Amino acid sequence: TAVAMFFYSGGTLINPLSQGYYFWGNFFSDLGRVIALSGAPNNISFVIFTITALILSISFIPFAFAITSFFKSNRKLYLIARIGSLVCLSSVIFLIGTILTPWDIFGKTHLLFANLFNVTGVLGIVFFTIAVLYSKDYPNRYAFVYIALLIVGITYTIVLISIPKAITLDGLIIQASMQKVSQYSFLICFLIQGYGAWKLQKYKISM
C-alpha cells in the first residue's frame, strides 16, 4: 500500500487539487480508484493496490480454517471457533468484493461490501475471542489482542455512523485516520495471532 500511495494521482474528497496521497486525508479505497479524485488516471496505484489487497485477503482463508484445529479438545469451543471461522470467511468474501468494486465506478456497491466486511469482521473476532479466552490450552494474552482489535473496530464503526455524509475537512481527517488505525491494527493483530498459533503448534509437536 505504501508503494500504491507513492503512485496515487492526487486529490481528496475535500480538495481535488491536492498533490499525491495525503495519509491522513485519503482513504485506502482512493488507491483502488481507476480515476483519482484529482480527475487523473490512477492506473499504477490501482493495479498495485488491487493485487496487494487481494493477496492479503486470500491469505486469511487458510488462517480461518487452521485456527479451529486448536480447539478440537473442547467440543463447545470448537463449535464457537468454527462459527467464527465461517463468519470470517464471509468477511473475506466481502473484502474481496470491496477490492473488486472501485468506488469511483461502483460507489454504492463498494460501500456496501466495505460495511459488510467491517461488521462481519468484528463479529468473527468476537467468536475467536471467546474461544481463546475460555481455552485452557491457548494463552489468554492472545484473547486480549483480539479484544484490543475489537475496541478499535467498534470505535471506527461508531465514527463512520456518527460523522455526517456531507463531510468536512475535520470529519474527513477523523474518518481517514481511524481507517488507518483500524486496518493497521487488524494487520498487527493477525500477525500476532499467526505467530502465537505457530508457537502453540510447535509446542504441541515437541510434546
CSV table of C-alpha atoms in Angstrom, one decimal:
chain,number,residue,atom,x,y,z
A,1,THR,CA,0.0,0.0,0.0
A,2,ALA,CA,2.9,2.4,0.7
A,3,VAL,CA,4.1,1.9,-3.0
A,4,ALA,CA,0.5,2.4,-4.2
A,5,MET,CA,0.3,5.6,-2.1
A,6,PHE,CA,3.5,6.9,-3.8
A,7,PHE,CA,1.9,6.5,-7.3
A,8,TYR,CA,-1.5,7.8,-6.3
A,9,SER,CA,-2.6,10.5,-8.8
A,10,GLY,CA,-3.8,13.0,-6.2
A,11,GLY,CA,-6.9,14.6,-4.8
A,12,THR,CA,-9.1,14.1,-1.7
A,13,LEU,CA,-12.8,14.4,-1.2
A,14,ILE,CA,-12.4,17.9,0.1
A,15,ASN,CA,-9.6,19.1,-2.2
A,16,PRO,CA,-9.3,17.5,-5.7
A,17,LEU,CA,-6.3,19.7,-6.3
A,18,SER,CA,-4.1,18.2,-3.5
A,19,GLN,CA,-0.9,16.6,-4.7
A,20,GLY,CA,-0.2,12.9,-4.2
A,21,TYR,CA,-1.6,10.8,-1.4
A,22,TYR,CA,-2.5,12.6,1.9
A,23,PHE,CA,-2.0,9.9,4.5
A,24,TRP,CA,-4.5,11.4,7.0
A,25,GLY,CA,-7.0,12.7,4.4
A,26,ASN,CA,-7.2,9.9,1.8
A,27,PHE,CA,-8.8,6.5,2.3
A,28,PHE,CA,-7.4,3.2,1.3
A,29,SER,CA,-10.2,3.0,-1.3
A,30,ASP,CA,-8.8,6.0,-3.0
A,31,LEU,CA,-5.8,3.9,-4.0
A,32,GLY,CA,-8.1,1.4,-5.7
A,33,ARG,CA,-9.8,4.1,-7.9
A,34,VAL,CA,-9.4,3.8,-11.6
A,35,ILE,CA,-9.6,7.6,-11.8
A,36,ALA,CA,-8.2,9.5,-8.9
A,37,LEU,CA,-10.1,12.2,-7.1
A,38,SER,CA,-8.0,14.8,-9.0
A,39,GLY,CA,-9.5,13.5,-12.2
A,40,ALA,CA,-6.3,12.0,-13.4
A,41,PRO,CA,-5.9,8.3,-14.4
A,42,ASN,CA,-4.8,6.2,-11.4
A,43,ASN,CA,-3.6,3.1,-13.2
A,44,ILE,CA,-0.4,2.3,-11.4
A,45,SER,CA,-1.8,2.8,-7.9
A,46,PHE,CA,-5.0,0.9,-8.9
A,47,VAL,CA,-3.0,-2.2,-10.1
A,48,ILE,CA,-0.6,-2.3,-7.2
A,49,PHE,CA,-3.3,-1.8,-4.6
A,50,THR,CA,-5.7,-4.3,-6.1
A,51,ILE,CA,-3.1,-7.1,-6.4
A,52,THR,CA,-1.7,-6.5,-2.9
A,53,ALA,CA,-5.1,-6.3,-1.3
A,54,LEU,CA,-6.3,-9.5,-3.0
A,55,ILE,CA,-3.1,-11.4,-1.8
A,56,LEU,CA,-3.8,-10.1,1.7
A,57,SER,CA,-7.5,-11.1,1.6
A,58,ILE,CA,-6.7,-14.7,0.3
A,59,SER,CA,-4.1,-15.2,3.0
A,60,PHE,CA,-6.8,-15.0,5.6
A,61,ILE,CA,-8.6,-18.1,4.2
A,62,PRO,CA,-6.0,-20.7,5.4
A,63,PHE,CA,-5.8,-18.9,8.7
A,64,ALA,CA,-9.6,-19.2,9.2
A,65,PHE,CA,-9.5,-22.9,8.6
A,66,ALA,CA,-6.4,-23.6,10.5
A,67,ILE,CA,-7.2,-21.8,13.7
A,68,THR,CA,-10.2,-24.1,14.6
A,69,SER,CA,-7.8,-27.1,14.9
A,70,PHE,CA,-6.5,-25.7,18.2
A,71,PHE,CA,-9.9,-26.2,19.9
A,72,LYS,CA,-10.7,-29.8,19.0
A,73,SER,CA,-10.3,-31.0,22.5
A,74,ASN,CA,-13.3,-28.9,23.7
A,75,ARG,CA,-16.5,-29.5,21.7
A,76,LYS,CA,-18.2,-26.2,22.6
A,77,LEU,CA,-15.1,-24.1,22.0
A,78,TYR,CA,-14.5,-25.9,18.7
A,79,LEU,CA,-18.1,-25.1,17.6
A,80,ILE,CA,-17.6,-21.4,18.6
A,81,ALA,CA,-14.3,-21.3,16.7
A,82,ARG,CA,-15.9,-22.9,13.7
A,83,ILE,CA,-18.7,-20.3,13.7
A,84,GLY,CA,-16.1,-17.6,13.9
A,85,SER,CA,-14.2,-19.2,11.1
A,86,LEU,CA,-17.2,-19.2,8.8
A,87,VAL,CA,-18.1,-15.6,9.7
A,88,CYS,CA,-14.5,-14.6,8.9
A,89,LEU,CA,-14.6,-16.4,5.6
A,90,SER,CA,-17.7,-14.4,4.7
A,91,SER,CA,-15.8,-11.3,5.8
A,92,VAL,CA,-13.0,-12.2,3.4
A,93,ILE,CA,-15.6,-12.5,0.6
A,94,PHE,CA,-16.9,-9.1,1.4
A,95,LEU,CA,-13.3,-7.7,1.5
A,96,ILE,CA,-12.6,-9.2,-2.0
A,97,GLY,CA,-15.9,-7.7,-3.1
A,98,THR,CA,-14.8,-4.3,-1.8
A,99,ILE,CA,-11.5,-4.5,-3.7
A,100,LEU,CA,-13.0,-5.6,-7.0
A,101,THR,CA,-15.6,-2.7,-7.0
A,102,PRO,CA,-13.6,0.5,-7.3
A,103,TRP,CA,-15.6,3.2,-5.6
A,104,ASP,CA,-15.4,5.7,-8.5
A,105,ILE,CA,-17.3,3.2,-10.7
A,106,PHE,CA,-19.3,1.1,-8.2
A,107,GLY,CA,-19.8,3.6,-5.4
A,108,LYS,CA,-22.8,2.2,-3.5
A,109,THR,CA,-21.8,-1.5,-4.1
A,110,HIS,CA,-18.3,-0.7,-2.9
A,111,LEU,CA,-19.5,0.9,0.3
A,112,LEU,CA,-22.0,-1.9,0.9
A,113,PHE,CA,-19.2,-4.5,0.7
A,114,ALA,CA,-16.9,-2.4,2.9
A,115,ASN,CA,-19.6,-2.0,5.6
A,116,LEU,CA,-20.4,-5.8,5.5
A,117,PHE,CA,-16.7,-6.5,5.8
A,118,ASN,CA,-16.4,-4.3,8.9
A,119,VAL,CA,-19.5,-5.8,10.6
A,120,THR,CA,-18.7,-9.5,9.8
A,121,GLY,CA,-15.0,-9.0,10.7
A,122,VAL,CA,-15.9,-7.6,14.1
A,123,LEU,CA,-18.4,-10.4,14.7
A,124,GLY,CA,-15.9,-13.1,13.6
A,125,ILE,CA,-13.3,-11.8,16.0
A,126,VAL,CA,-15.9,-11.9,18.9
A,127,PHE,CA,-16.2,-15.7,18.4
A,128,PHE,CA,-12.4,-16.2,18.2
A,129,THR,CA,-12.0,-14.1,21.4
A,130,ILE,CA,-14.5,-16.3,23.3
A,131,ALA,CA,-12.8,-19.5,22.1
A,132,VAL,CA,-9.3,-18.3,23.1
A,133,LEU,CA,-10.4,-16.8,26.3
A,134,TYR,CA,-12.1,-20.0,27.6
A,135,SER,CA,-9.5,-22.4,26.3
A,136,LYS,CA,-7.2,-24.0,28.9
A,137,ASP,CA,-4.5,-24.7,26.2
A,138,TYR,CA,-4.5,-21.3,24.4
A,139,PRO,CA,-2.7,-18.4,26.2
A,140,ASN,CA,-5.1,-15.7,27.3
A,141,ARG,CA,-2.8,-12.9,26.1
A,142,TYR,CA,-4.0,-13.7,22.5
A,143,ALA,CA,-7.6,-13.1,23.5
A,144,PHE,CA,-6.6,-9.7,24.9
A,145,VAL,CA,-5.0,-8.9,21.5
A,146,TYR,CA,-8.4,-9.7,19.9
A,147,ILE,CA,-10.2,-7.6,22.5
A,148,ALA,CA,-7.9,-4.6,21.7
A,149,LEU,CA,-8.8,-5.0,18.0
A,150,LEU,CA,-12.5,-5.2,18.8
A,151,ILE,CA,-12.3,-1.9,20.7
A,152,VAL,CA,-10.6,-0.3,17.7
A,153,GLY,CA,-13.1,-1.8,15.2
A,154,ILE,CA,-16.1,-0.8,17.2
A,155,THR,CA,-14.8,2.7,17.7
A,156,TYR,CA,-14.2,3.0,13.9
A,157,THR,CA,-17.7,1.8,13.2
A,158,ILE,CA,-19.2,4.4,15.6
A,159,VAL,CA,-17.1,7.1,13.9
A,160,LEU,CA,-18.4,6.1,10.5
A,161,ILE,CA,-22.0,6.2,11.7
A,162,SER,CA,-21.7,9.4,13.7
A,163,ILE,CA,-20.0,11.7,11.2
A,164,PRO,CA,-22.4,13.1,8.6
A,165,LYS,CA,-22.2,12.2,4.9
A,166,ALA,CA,-21.6,15.8,3.9
A,167,ILE,CA,-18.0,15.6,5.0
A,168,THR,CA,-16.0,18.4,6.4
A,169,LEU,CA,-12.2,18.6,6.5
A,170,ASP,CA,-12.1,17.7,10.1
A,171,GLY,CA,-14.6,14.8,9.5
A,172,LEU,CA,-12.5,13.6,6.6
A,173,ILE,CA,-9.3,13.5,8.6
A,174,ILE,CA,-11.0,11.7,11.5
A,175,GLN,CA,-12.5,9.1,9.3
A,176,ALA,CA,-9.4,8.5,7.2
A,177,SER,CA,-7.2,8.5,10.2
A,178,MET,CA,-9.5,6.0,12.1
A,179,GLN,CA,-9.5,3.8,8.9
A,180,LYS,CA,-5.7,3.7,9.0
A,181,VAL,CA,-5.6,2.9,12.7
A,182,SER,CA,-8.3,0.2,12.3
A,183,GLN,CA,-6.8,-1.6,9.3
A,184,TYR,CA,-3.2,-1.5,10.5
A,185,SER,CA,-4.4,-2.8,13.9
A,186,PHE,CA,-6.2,-5.6,12.0
A,187,LEU,CA,-2.9,-6.5,10.3
A,188,ILE,CA,-0.8,-6.3,13.5
A,189,CYS,CA,-3.4,-8.4,15.4
A,190,PHE,CA,-3.3,-11.2,12.8
A,191,LEU,CA,0.5,-11.2,12.6
A,192,ILE,CA,0.5,-11.7,16.4
A,193,GLN,CA,-2.2,-14.4,16.2
A,194,GLY,CA,-0.4,-16.2,13.4
A,195,TYR,CA,2.8,-16.1,15.4
A,196,GLY,CA,1.0,-17.3,18.5
A,197,ALA,CA,-0.6,-20.2,16.6
A,198,TRP,CA,2.7,-21.2,15.2
A,199,LYS,CA,4.3,-21.2,18.6
A,200,LEU,CA,1.5,-23.3,20.1
A,201,GLN,CA,1.7,-25.8,17.2
A,202,LYS,CA,5.4,-26.0,17.6
A,203,TYR,CA,5.0,-26.7,21.4
A,204,LYS,CA,2.4,-29.4,20.7
A,205,ILE,CA,4.7,-31.1,18.2
A,206,SER,CA,7.6,-31.1,20.7
A,207,MET,CA,5.4,-32.8,23.3
